[in-house]
XYZ file of C-alpha atoms in Angstrom:
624
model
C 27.910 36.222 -14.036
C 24.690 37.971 -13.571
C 21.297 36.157 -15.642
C 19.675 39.173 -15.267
C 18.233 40.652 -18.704
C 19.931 44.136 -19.551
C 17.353 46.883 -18.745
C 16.775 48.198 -22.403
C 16.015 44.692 -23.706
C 12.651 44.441 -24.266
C 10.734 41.251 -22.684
C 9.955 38.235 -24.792
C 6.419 37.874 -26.349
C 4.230 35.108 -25.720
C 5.297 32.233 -28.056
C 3.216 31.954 -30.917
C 1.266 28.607 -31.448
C 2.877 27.648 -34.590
C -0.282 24.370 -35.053
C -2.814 25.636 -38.208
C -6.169 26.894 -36.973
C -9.551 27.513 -38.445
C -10.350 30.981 -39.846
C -13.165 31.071 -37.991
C -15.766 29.544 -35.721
C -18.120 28.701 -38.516
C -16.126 27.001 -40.221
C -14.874 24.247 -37.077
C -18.769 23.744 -36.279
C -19.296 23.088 -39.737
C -16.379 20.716 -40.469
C -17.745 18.831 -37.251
C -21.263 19.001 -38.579
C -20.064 17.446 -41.952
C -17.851 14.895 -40.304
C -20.547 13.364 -38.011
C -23.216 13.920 -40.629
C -22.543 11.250 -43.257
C -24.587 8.549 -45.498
C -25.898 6.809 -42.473
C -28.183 9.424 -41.751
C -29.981 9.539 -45.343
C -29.345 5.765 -45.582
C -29.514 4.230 -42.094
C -32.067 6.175 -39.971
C -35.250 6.312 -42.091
C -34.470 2.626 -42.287
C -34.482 2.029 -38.992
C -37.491 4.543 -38.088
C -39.242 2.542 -40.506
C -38.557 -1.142 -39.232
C -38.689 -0.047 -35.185
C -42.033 1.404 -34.834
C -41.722 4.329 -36.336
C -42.181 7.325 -33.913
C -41.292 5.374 -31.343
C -37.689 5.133 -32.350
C -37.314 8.409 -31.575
C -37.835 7.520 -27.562
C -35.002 5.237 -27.365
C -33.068 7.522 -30.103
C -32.933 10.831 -28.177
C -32.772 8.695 -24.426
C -29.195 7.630 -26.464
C -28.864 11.167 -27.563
C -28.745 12.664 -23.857
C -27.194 10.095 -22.393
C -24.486 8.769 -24.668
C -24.122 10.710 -27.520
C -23.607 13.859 -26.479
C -21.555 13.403 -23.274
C -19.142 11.840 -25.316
C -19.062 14.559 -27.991
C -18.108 17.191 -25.308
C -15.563 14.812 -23.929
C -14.234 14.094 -27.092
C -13.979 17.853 -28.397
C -13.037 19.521 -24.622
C -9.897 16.912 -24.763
C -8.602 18.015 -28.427
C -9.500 21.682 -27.300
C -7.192 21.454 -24.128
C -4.339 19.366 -25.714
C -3.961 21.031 -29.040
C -3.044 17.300 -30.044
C -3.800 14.684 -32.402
C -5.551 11.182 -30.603
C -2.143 9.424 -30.578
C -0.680 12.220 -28.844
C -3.746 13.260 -26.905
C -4.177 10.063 -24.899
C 0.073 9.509 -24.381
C -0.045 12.827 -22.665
C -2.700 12.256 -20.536
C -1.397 8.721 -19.491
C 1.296 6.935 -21.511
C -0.547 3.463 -20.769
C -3.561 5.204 -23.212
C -1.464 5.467 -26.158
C -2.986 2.331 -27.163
C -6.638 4.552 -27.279
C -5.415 6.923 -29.709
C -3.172 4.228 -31.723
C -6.358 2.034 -31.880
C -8.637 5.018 -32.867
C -5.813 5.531 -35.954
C -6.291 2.691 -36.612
C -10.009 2.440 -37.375
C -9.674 5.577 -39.497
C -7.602 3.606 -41.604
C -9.846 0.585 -41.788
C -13.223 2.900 -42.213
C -11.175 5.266 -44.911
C -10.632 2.457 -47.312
C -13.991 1.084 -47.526
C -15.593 4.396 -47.139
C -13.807 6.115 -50.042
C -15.036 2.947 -52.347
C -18.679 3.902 -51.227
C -17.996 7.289 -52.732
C -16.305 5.590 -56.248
C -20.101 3.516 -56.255
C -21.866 7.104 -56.459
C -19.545 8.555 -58.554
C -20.288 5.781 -61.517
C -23.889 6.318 -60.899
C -23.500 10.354 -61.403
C -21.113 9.805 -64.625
C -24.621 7.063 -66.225
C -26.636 10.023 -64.730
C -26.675 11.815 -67.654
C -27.408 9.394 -70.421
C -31.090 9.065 -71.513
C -32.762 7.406 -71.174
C -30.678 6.206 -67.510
C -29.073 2.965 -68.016
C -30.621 1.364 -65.173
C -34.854 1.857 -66.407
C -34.037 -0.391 -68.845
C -32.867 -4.173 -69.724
C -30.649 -4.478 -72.734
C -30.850 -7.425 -75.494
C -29.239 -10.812 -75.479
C -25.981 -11.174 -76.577
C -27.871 -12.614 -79.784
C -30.126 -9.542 -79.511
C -33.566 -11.501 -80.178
C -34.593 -10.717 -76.894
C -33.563 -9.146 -73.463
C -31.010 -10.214 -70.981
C -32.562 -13.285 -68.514
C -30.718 -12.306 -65.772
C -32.462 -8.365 -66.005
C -35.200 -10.025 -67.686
C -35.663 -12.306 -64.262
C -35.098 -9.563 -61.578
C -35.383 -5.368 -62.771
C -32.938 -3.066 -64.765
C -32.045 -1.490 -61.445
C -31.055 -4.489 -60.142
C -29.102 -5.668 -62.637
C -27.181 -2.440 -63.297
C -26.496 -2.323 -59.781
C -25.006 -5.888 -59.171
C -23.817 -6.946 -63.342
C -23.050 -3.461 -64.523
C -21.650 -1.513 -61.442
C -20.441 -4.351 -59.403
C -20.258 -7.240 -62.117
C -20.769 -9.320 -58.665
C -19.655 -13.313 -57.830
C -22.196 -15.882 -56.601
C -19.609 -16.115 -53.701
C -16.934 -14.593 -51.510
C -14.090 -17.124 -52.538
C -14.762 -16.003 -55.924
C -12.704 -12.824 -56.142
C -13.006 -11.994 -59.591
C -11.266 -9.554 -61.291
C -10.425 -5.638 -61.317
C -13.542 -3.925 -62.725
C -12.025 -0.989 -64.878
C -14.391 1.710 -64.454
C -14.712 1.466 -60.714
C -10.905 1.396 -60.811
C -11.141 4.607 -62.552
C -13.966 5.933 -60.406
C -10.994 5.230 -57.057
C -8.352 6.663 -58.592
C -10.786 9.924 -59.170
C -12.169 9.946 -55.349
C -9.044 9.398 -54.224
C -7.682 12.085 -55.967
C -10.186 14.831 -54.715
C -9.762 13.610 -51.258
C -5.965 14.395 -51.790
C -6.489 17.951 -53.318
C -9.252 18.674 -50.474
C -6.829 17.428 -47.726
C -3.369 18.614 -49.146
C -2.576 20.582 -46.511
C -4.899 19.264 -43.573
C -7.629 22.041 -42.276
C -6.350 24.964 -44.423
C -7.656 22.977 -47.298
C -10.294 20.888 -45.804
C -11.796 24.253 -44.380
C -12.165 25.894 -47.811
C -13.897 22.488 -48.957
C -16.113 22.379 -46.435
C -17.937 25.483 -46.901
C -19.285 23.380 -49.801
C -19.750 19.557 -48.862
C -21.726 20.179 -45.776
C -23.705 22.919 -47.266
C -24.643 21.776 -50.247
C -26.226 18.666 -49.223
C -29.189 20.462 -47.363
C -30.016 22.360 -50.296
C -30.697 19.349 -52.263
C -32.726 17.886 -49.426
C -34.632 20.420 -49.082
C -35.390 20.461 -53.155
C -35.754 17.164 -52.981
C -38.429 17.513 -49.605
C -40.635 20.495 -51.613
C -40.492 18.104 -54.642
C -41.360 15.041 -52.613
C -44.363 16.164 -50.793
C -46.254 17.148 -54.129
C -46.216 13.563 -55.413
C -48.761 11.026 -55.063
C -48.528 8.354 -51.964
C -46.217 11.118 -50.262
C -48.498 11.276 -46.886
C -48.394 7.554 -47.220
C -44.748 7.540 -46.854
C -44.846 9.850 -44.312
C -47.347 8.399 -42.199
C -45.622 5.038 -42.556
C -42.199 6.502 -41.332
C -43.622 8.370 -38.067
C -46.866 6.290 -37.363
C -45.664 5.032 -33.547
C -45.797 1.235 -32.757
C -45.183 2.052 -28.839
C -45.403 -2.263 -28.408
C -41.890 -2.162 -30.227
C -39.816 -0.678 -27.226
C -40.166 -4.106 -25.590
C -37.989 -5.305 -28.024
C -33.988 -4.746 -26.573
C -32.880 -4.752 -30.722
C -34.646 -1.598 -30.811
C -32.535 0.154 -27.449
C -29.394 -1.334 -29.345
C -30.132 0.125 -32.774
C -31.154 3.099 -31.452
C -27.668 3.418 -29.164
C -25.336 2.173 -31.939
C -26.827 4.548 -34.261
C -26.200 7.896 -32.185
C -22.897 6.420 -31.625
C -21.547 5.745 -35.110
C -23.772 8.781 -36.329
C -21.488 11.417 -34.579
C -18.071 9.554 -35.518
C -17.574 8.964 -32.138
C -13.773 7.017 -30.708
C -12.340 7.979 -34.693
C -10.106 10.198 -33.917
C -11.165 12.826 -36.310
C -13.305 14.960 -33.576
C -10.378 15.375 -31.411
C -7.944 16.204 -34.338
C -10.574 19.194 -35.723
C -11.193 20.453 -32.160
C -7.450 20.424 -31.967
C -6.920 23.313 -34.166
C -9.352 25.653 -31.979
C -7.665 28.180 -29.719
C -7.784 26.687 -25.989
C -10.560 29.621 -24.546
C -13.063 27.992 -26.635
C -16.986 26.967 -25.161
C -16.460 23.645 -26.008
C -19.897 22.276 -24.169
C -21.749 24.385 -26.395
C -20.058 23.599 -29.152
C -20.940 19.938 -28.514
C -24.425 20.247 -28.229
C -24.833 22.005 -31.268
C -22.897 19.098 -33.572
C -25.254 16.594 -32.384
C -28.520 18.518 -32.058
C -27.824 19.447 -35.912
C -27.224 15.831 -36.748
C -29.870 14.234 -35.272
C -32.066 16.737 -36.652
C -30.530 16.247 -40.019
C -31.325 12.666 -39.692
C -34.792 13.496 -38.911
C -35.339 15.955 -42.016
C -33.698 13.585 -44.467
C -36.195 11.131 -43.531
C -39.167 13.235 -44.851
C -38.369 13.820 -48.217
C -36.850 9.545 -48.778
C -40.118 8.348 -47.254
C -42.264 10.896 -49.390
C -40.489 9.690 -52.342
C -40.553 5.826 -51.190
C -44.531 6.124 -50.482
C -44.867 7.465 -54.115
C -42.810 4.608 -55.437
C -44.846 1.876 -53.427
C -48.503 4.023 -54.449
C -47.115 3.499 -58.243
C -46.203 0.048 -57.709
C -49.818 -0.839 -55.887
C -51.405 1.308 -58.850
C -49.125 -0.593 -61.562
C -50.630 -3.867 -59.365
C -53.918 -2.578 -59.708
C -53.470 -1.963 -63.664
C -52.788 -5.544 -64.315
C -55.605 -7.233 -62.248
C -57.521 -4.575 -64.225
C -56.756 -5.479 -67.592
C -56.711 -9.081 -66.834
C -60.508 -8.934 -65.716
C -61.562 -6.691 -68.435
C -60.085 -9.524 -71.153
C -61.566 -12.595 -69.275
C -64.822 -10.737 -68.944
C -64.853 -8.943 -72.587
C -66.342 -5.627 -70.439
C -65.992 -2.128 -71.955
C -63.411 -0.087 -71.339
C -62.567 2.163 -68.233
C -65.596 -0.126 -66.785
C -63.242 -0.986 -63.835
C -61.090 1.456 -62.333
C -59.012 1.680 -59.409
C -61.512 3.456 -57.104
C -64.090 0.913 -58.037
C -61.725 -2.365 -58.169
C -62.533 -3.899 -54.516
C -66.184 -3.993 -55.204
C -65.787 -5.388 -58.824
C -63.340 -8.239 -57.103
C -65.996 -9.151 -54.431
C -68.309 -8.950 -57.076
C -66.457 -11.425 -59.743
C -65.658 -13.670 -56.403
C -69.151 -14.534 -55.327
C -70.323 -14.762 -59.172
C -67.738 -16.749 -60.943
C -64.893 -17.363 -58.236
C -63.482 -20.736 -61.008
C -62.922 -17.965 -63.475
C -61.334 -15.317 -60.711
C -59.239 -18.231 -59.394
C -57.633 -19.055 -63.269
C -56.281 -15.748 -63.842
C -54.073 -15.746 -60.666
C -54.279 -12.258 -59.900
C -51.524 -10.878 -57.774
C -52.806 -9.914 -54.502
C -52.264 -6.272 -54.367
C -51.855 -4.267 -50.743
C -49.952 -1.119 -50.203
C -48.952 -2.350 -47.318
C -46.661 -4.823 -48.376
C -45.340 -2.399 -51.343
C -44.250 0.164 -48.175
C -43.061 -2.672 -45.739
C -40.321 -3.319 -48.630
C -37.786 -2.063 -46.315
C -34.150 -1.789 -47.461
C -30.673 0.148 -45.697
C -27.332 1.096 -46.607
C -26.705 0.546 -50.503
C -29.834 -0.986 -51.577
C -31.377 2.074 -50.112
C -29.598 4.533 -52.254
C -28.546 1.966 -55.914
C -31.611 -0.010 -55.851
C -35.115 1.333 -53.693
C -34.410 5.168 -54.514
C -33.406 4.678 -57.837
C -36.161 3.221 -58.893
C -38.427 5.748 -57.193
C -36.199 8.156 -59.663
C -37.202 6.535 -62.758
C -40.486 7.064 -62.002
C -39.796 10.564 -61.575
C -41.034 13.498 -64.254
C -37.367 14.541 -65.237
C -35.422 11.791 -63.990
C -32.410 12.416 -65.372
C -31.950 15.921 -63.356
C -33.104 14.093 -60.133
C -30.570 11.226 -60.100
C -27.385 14.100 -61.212
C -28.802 15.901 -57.768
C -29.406 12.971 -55.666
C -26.206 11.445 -56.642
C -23.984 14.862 -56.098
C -25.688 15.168 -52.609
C -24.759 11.904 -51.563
C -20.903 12.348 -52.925
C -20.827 15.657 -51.075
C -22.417 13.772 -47.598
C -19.209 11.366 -47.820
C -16.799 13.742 -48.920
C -17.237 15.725 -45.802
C -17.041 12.340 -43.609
C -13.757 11.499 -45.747
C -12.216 14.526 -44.280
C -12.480 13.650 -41.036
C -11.785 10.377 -41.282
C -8.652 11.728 -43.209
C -7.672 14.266 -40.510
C -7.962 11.259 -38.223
C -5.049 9.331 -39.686
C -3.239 12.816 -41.212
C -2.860 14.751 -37.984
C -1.688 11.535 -35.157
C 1.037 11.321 -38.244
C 1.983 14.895 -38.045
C 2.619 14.773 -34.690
C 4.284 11.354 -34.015
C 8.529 11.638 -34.054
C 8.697 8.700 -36.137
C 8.104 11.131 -39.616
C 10.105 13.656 -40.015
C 9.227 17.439 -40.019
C 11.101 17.628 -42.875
C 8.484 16.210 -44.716
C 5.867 18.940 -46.615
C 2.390 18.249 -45.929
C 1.550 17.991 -49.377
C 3.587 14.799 -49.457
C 2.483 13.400 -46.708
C -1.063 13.253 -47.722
C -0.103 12.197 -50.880
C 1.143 9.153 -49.719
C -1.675 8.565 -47.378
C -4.060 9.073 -50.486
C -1.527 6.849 -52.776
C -1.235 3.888 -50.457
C -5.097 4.442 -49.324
C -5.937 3.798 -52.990
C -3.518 0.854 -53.606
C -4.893 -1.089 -50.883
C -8.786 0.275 -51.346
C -8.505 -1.755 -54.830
C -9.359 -5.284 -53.406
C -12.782 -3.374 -53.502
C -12.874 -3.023 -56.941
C -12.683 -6.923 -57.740
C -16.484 -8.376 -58.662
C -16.209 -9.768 -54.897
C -15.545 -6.148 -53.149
C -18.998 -5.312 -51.948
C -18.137 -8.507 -50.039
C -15.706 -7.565 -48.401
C -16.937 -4.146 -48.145
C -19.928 -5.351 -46.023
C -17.455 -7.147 -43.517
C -15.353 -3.849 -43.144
C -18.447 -1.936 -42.415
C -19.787 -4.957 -39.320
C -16.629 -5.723 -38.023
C -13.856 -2.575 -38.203
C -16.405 0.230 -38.495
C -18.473 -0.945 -35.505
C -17.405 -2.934 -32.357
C -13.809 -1.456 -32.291
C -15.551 1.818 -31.645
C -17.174 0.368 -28.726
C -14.294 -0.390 -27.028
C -12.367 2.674 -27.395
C -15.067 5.214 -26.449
C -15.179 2.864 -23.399
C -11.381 3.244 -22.266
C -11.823 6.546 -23.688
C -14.169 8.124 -20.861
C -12.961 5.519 -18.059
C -9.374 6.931 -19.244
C -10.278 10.692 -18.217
C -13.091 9.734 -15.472
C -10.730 7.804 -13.345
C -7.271 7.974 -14.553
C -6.860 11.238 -15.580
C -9.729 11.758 -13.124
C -13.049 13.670 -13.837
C -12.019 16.534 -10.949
C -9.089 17.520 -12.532
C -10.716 17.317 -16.195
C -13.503 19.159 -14.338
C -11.300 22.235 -13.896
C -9.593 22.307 -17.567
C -13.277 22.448 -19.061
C -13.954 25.442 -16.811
C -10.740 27.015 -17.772
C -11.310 26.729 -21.093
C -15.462 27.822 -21.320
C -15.461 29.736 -18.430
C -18.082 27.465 -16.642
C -17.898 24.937 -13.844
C -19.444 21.508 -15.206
C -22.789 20.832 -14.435
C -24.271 17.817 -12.287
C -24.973 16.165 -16.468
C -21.758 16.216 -17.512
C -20.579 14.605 -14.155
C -22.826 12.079 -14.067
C -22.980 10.695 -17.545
C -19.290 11.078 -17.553
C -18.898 8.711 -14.173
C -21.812 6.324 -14.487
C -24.135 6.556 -17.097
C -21.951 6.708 -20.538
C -19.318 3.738 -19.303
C -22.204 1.813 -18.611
C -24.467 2.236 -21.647
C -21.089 1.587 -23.732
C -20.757 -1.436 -21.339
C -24.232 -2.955 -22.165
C -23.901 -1.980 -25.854
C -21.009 -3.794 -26.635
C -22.160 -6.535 -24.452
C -25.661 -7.003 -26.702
C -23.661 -6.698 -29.609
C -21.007 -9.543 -28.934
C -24.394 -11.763 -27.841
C -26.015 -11.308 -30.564
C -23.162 -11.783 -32.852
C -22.363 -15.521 -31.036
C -25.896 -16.606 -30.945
C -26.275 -16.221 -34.653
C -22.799 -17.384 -36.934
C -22.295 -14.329 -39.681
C -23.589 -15.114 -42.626
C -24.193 -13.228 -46.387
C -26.592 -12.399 -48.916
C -25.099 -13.268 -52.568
C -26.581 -12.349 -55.940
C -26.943 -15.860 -57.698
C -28.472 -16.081 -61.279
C -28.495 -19.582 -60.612
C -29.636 -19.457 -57.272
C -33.259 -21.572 -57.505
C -35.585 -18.549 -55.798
C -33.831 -16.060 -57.873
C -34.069 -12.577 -57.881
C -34.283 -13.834 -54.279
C -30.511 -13.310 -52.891
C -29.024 -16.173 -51.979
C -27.634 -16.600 -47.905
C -24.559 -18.562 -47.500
C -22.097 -18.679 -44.428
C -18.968 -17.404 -44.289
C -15.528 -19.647 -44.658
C -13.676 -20.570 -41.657
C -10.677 -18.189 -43.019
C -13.335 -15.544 -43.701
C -14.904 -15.958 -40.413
C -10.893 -15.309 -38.876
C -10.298 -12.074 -41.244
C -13.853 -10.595 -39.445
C -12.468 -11.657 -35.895
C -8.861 -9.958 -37.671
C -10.995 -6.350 -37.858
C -12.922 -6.434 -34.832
C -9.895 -7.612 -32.924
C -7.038 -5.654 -34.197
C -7.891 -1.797 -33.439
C -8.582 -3.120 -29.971
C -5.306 -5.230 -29.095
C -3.074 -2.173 -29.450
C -4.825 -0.567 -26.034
C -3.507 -3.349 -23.561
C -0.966 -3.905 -25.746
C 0.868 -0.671 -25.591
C -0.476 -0.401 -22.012
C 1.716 -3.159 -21.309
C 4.827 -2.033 -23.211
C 4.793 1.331 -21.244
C 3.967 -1.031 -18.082
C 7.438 -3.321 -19.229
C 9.324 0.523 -19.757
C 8.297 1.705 -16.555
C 10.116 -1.324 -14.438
C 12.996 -1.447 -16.619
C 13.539 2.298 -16.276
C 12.791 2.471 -12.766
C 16.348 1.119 -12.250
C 17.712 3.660 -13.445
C 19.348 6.102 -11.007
C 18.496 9.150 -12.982
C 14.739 8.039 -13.477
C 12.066 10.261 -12.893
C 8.184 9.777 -13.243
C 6.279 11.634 -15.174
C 4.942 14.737 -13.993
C 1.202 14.815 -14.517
C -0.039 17.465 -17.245
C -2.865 20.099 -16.283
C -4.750 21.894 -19.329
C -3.875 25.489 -17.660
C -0.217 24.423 -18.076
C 0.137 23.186 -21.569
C -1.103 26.517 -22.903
C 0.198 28.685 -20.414
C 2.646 30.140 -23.463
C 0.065 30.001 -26.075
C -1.098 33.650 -27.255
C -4.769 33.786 -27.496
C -6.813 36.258 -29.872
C -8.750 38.479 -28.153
C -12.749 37.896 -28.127
């Protein structure tokens, strides 16, 4: 019998791509923008501009950029582009012995979700106390026998102690786990549940959501910058953060800050790149594409630093001022002198004065020693940027109250649009794996992601969670990433190999690579990765991991107290650093162990190898 098609039946149409895909181009950049731009870049980077010379982190900074950060961006996005695939998938199809990649990149998704979210439920509890008055956190509040305020606010600040009694009701100690605090319980369950109702149904929500979350946080830095740079001790601030200390690039820490922040700035080996470029339609110019995600984030990190240093140098000019004050008023009493007779401009020749005329009497009132200097060297990252440094600099603030309800809804909406990625990350490898059925709606499945997420995310809620939360965000959130963007790029350079990767990039943008792309791809970006992780093991033998605990007993408190971690501690950080890793030789192995056994087999065949051109040979595109 004849196969030939009767004559009046028409021919088949291309096969529709049934996977979701953005509504429009916008929309992708800006879910990548909001992925890779996050709390590190308001929290991390000024730090770090601050404590590495300044200006002159920017050398080793955008030397990272070129180099590293965006060559694996474009490899990163060009691979979900051409595969349509989530990173489990993505790296089994281009070699089954890379599974392990994309099952290790899942993996830290996972790991990074949990803790991340809780960062979130932190900001959340500080937006709810946002809009009492005064804030909770200017002020100490009595004894329990209320003849006096509380000694442990009374010995350190009302932001500290609303930070680490009121927020995190903290233990002296690790081992101490404490118990569930109830309002940061309720604080999860809430983030959790707007993650869910973002993410229901993976980009289609998500995309909506976006629109807002990465948006909305440049509008408040931008309020926050025209407000900033009208206060007093603002060019201070700013001439603290960008004055360059060139002598500081001899100092390797700074090259490895510098690298290690590009990478973890633009999400890098998460999965969550590959899953968003995933959805795009396979004649897509990825290269430019990648360039624009990380130009846009490192100049996000570069704006956010102007308006936090503004506002830090006006908190360290009030502090020296508030110094000042003090001496002032001291003097004035030993001295009996009028009034207003000493004032700030005039207080250096008054104290050289007093010194060479009655230096017994200058020495018995013990005057603090008071330099602006040391008020902006005060220099604090990650939480105590955001709970303790900056919200202190709020207080200060004409109309406090409105500033913290901005700055605290800027920060949610900077995590939020990480969460989704991170999210998409463990959501889409799930999608695709044969393991859950396709039975199951969406909507279910990222309710139970969400559910289980927030089940096991409550061991961050106990008094010891910011703990733990601190050895999630060293040890899972760090070197794991490391590895995998290694055997990521080694995986296409020479397995899948870079000349046949070469031609699916020009099939999908049109353009033949460029000598950059070939030669960061072969050389340069394996080896900085190399040297990286390398420095960062090093450094993490020479010195054994230790902590900073908040002690009311401690003998030099406010000072925090630095104890070393358990031996079973100790394992559970070796546990996170360790485990996304294992599963790339791991399954490597298995598919090694497969491949023998099923080589036996008469009716075995090896697998043919994929080409770009070929998986979406069916795929209908929309015409440009």
């Amino acid at each position: 019998m004849s196969k030939d098609l009767p004559v009046d039946m028409p021919p088949k149409a291309p096969k529709e791509d049934s996977r979701p895909k953005w509504d429009n181009k916008f929309q992708y950049i800006l879910s990548c923008i909001g992925f890779a731009v996050g709390l590190g870049n308001v929290w991390r980077f000024p730090y770090l501009c601050q404590t590495h010379g300044g200006g002159a982190f920017l050398i080793p900074y955008f030397i990272a950029l070129i180099f590293e950060g965006i060559p694996l961006l474009h490899l990163e996005l060009a691979l979900g582009q051409c595969l349509r695939k989530g990173s489990i998938s993505a790296w089994s199809t281009i070699s089954p012995y890379l599974g392990g990649v994309g099952v290790g990149s899942w993996m830290v998704s996972v790991l990074v979700s949990l803790y991340y979210n809780t960062v979130l439920t932190w900001v959340m509890w500080y937006f709810i106390n946002s809009f009492q008055e005064p804030l909770p956190w200017s002020v100490c509040p009595l004894n329990e026998n209320r003849t006096g305020l509380n000694e442990e606010c009374y010995e350190s600040t009302a932001v500290n102690y609303f930070w680490y009694r009121k927020t995190l009701n903290i233990t002296p100690d690790i081992t101490e786990s404490g118990t569930l605090q109830w309002w940061l319980v309720l604080c999860l369950a809430a983030c959790w549940a707007i993650v869910y109702l973002c993410t229901i149904r993976g980009i289609e929500t998500t995309g909506k959501a976006i629109y807002v979350t990465a948006i909305f946080p440049y509008l408040v830095l931008t309020i926050f910058l025209i407000h900033g740079l009208t206060l007093p001790g603002a060019t201070e601030g700013l001439a603290y953060l960008f004055t360059p200390d060139l002598n500081v690039l001899k100092n390797p820490r700074v090259w490895l800050d510098a690298a290690t922040q590009i990478f973890f700035s633009l999400s890098l080996a998460f999965g969550g790149l590959i899953a968003f470029s995933s959805y795009n339609p396979p004649k897509n110019d990825c290269e430019k594409d990648a360039v624009t995600v990380a130009i846009v984030n490192s100049l996000t990190s570069l704006y956010a630093s102007i308006p936090v240093f503004s506002i830090l140098g006006f908190k360290a000019t009030t502090g020296y001022w508030d110094c000042l004050d003090r001496n002032i008023i001291s003097i004035i009493n030993e001295f009996d002198l009028p009034e207003q007779s000493i004032m700030r401009q005039n207080y250096t020749d008054w104290i050289t004065f007093l010194n060479s005329s009655y230096p017994e009497k200058i020495a018995g009132l013990k005057l603090k020693s008071c330099d602006l200097q040391e008020f902006l060297d005060q220099s604090v990252s990650g939480s105590g940027l955001a709970f303790i440094v900056f919200t202190q600099a709020i207080i200060l603030m004409p109309g406090s109250q409105a500033w913290a309800i901005l700055f605290f809804t800027m920060l949610f909406s900077l995590g939020l649009s990480s969460m989704f990625g991170n999210i998409e990350g463990v959501f889409t490898p799930l999608l695709e794996l044969q393991i859950i059925s396709k039975s199951i709606p969406k909507e279910l499945l990222s309710g139970i992601i969400c559910l289980v997420s927030f089940l096991i995310a409550l061991c961050f809620t106990l008094s010891s969670g910011s703990y733990w939360i601190d050895i999630f965000d060293r040890y899972a959130g760090s070197l794991p990433l490391l590895v995998i963007a290694f055997f990521e790029v080694t995986g296409v350079v020479y397995v899948y190999k870079i000349k046949r990767f070469s031609e699916d990039v020009k099939w999908m943008t049109g353009r033949k690579l460029n000598l950059y792309w070939q030669i960061t791809w072969r050389f340069i970006s394996p080896l900085l990765l190399l040297i990286v992780f390398v420095a960062f093991v090093t450094l993490q033998i020479q010195k054994p991991p230790t902590y900073t605990a908040w002690n009311p007993k401690h003998e030099d408190f406010p000072a925090k107290e630095e104890k070393a971690y358990p031996p079973w501690v100790q394992a559970i950080c070796v546990l996170l650093g360790v485990l996304p890793c294992i599963f790339v030789p791991l399954v490597a192995l298995f598919q090694l162990v497969k491949k023998m056994w099923r080589s036996k087999e008469p009716s075995f065949l090896p697998p043919e190898v994929f080409s770009c051109q070929e998986v979406n040979r069916n795929f209908s595109h929309p015409k440009k």
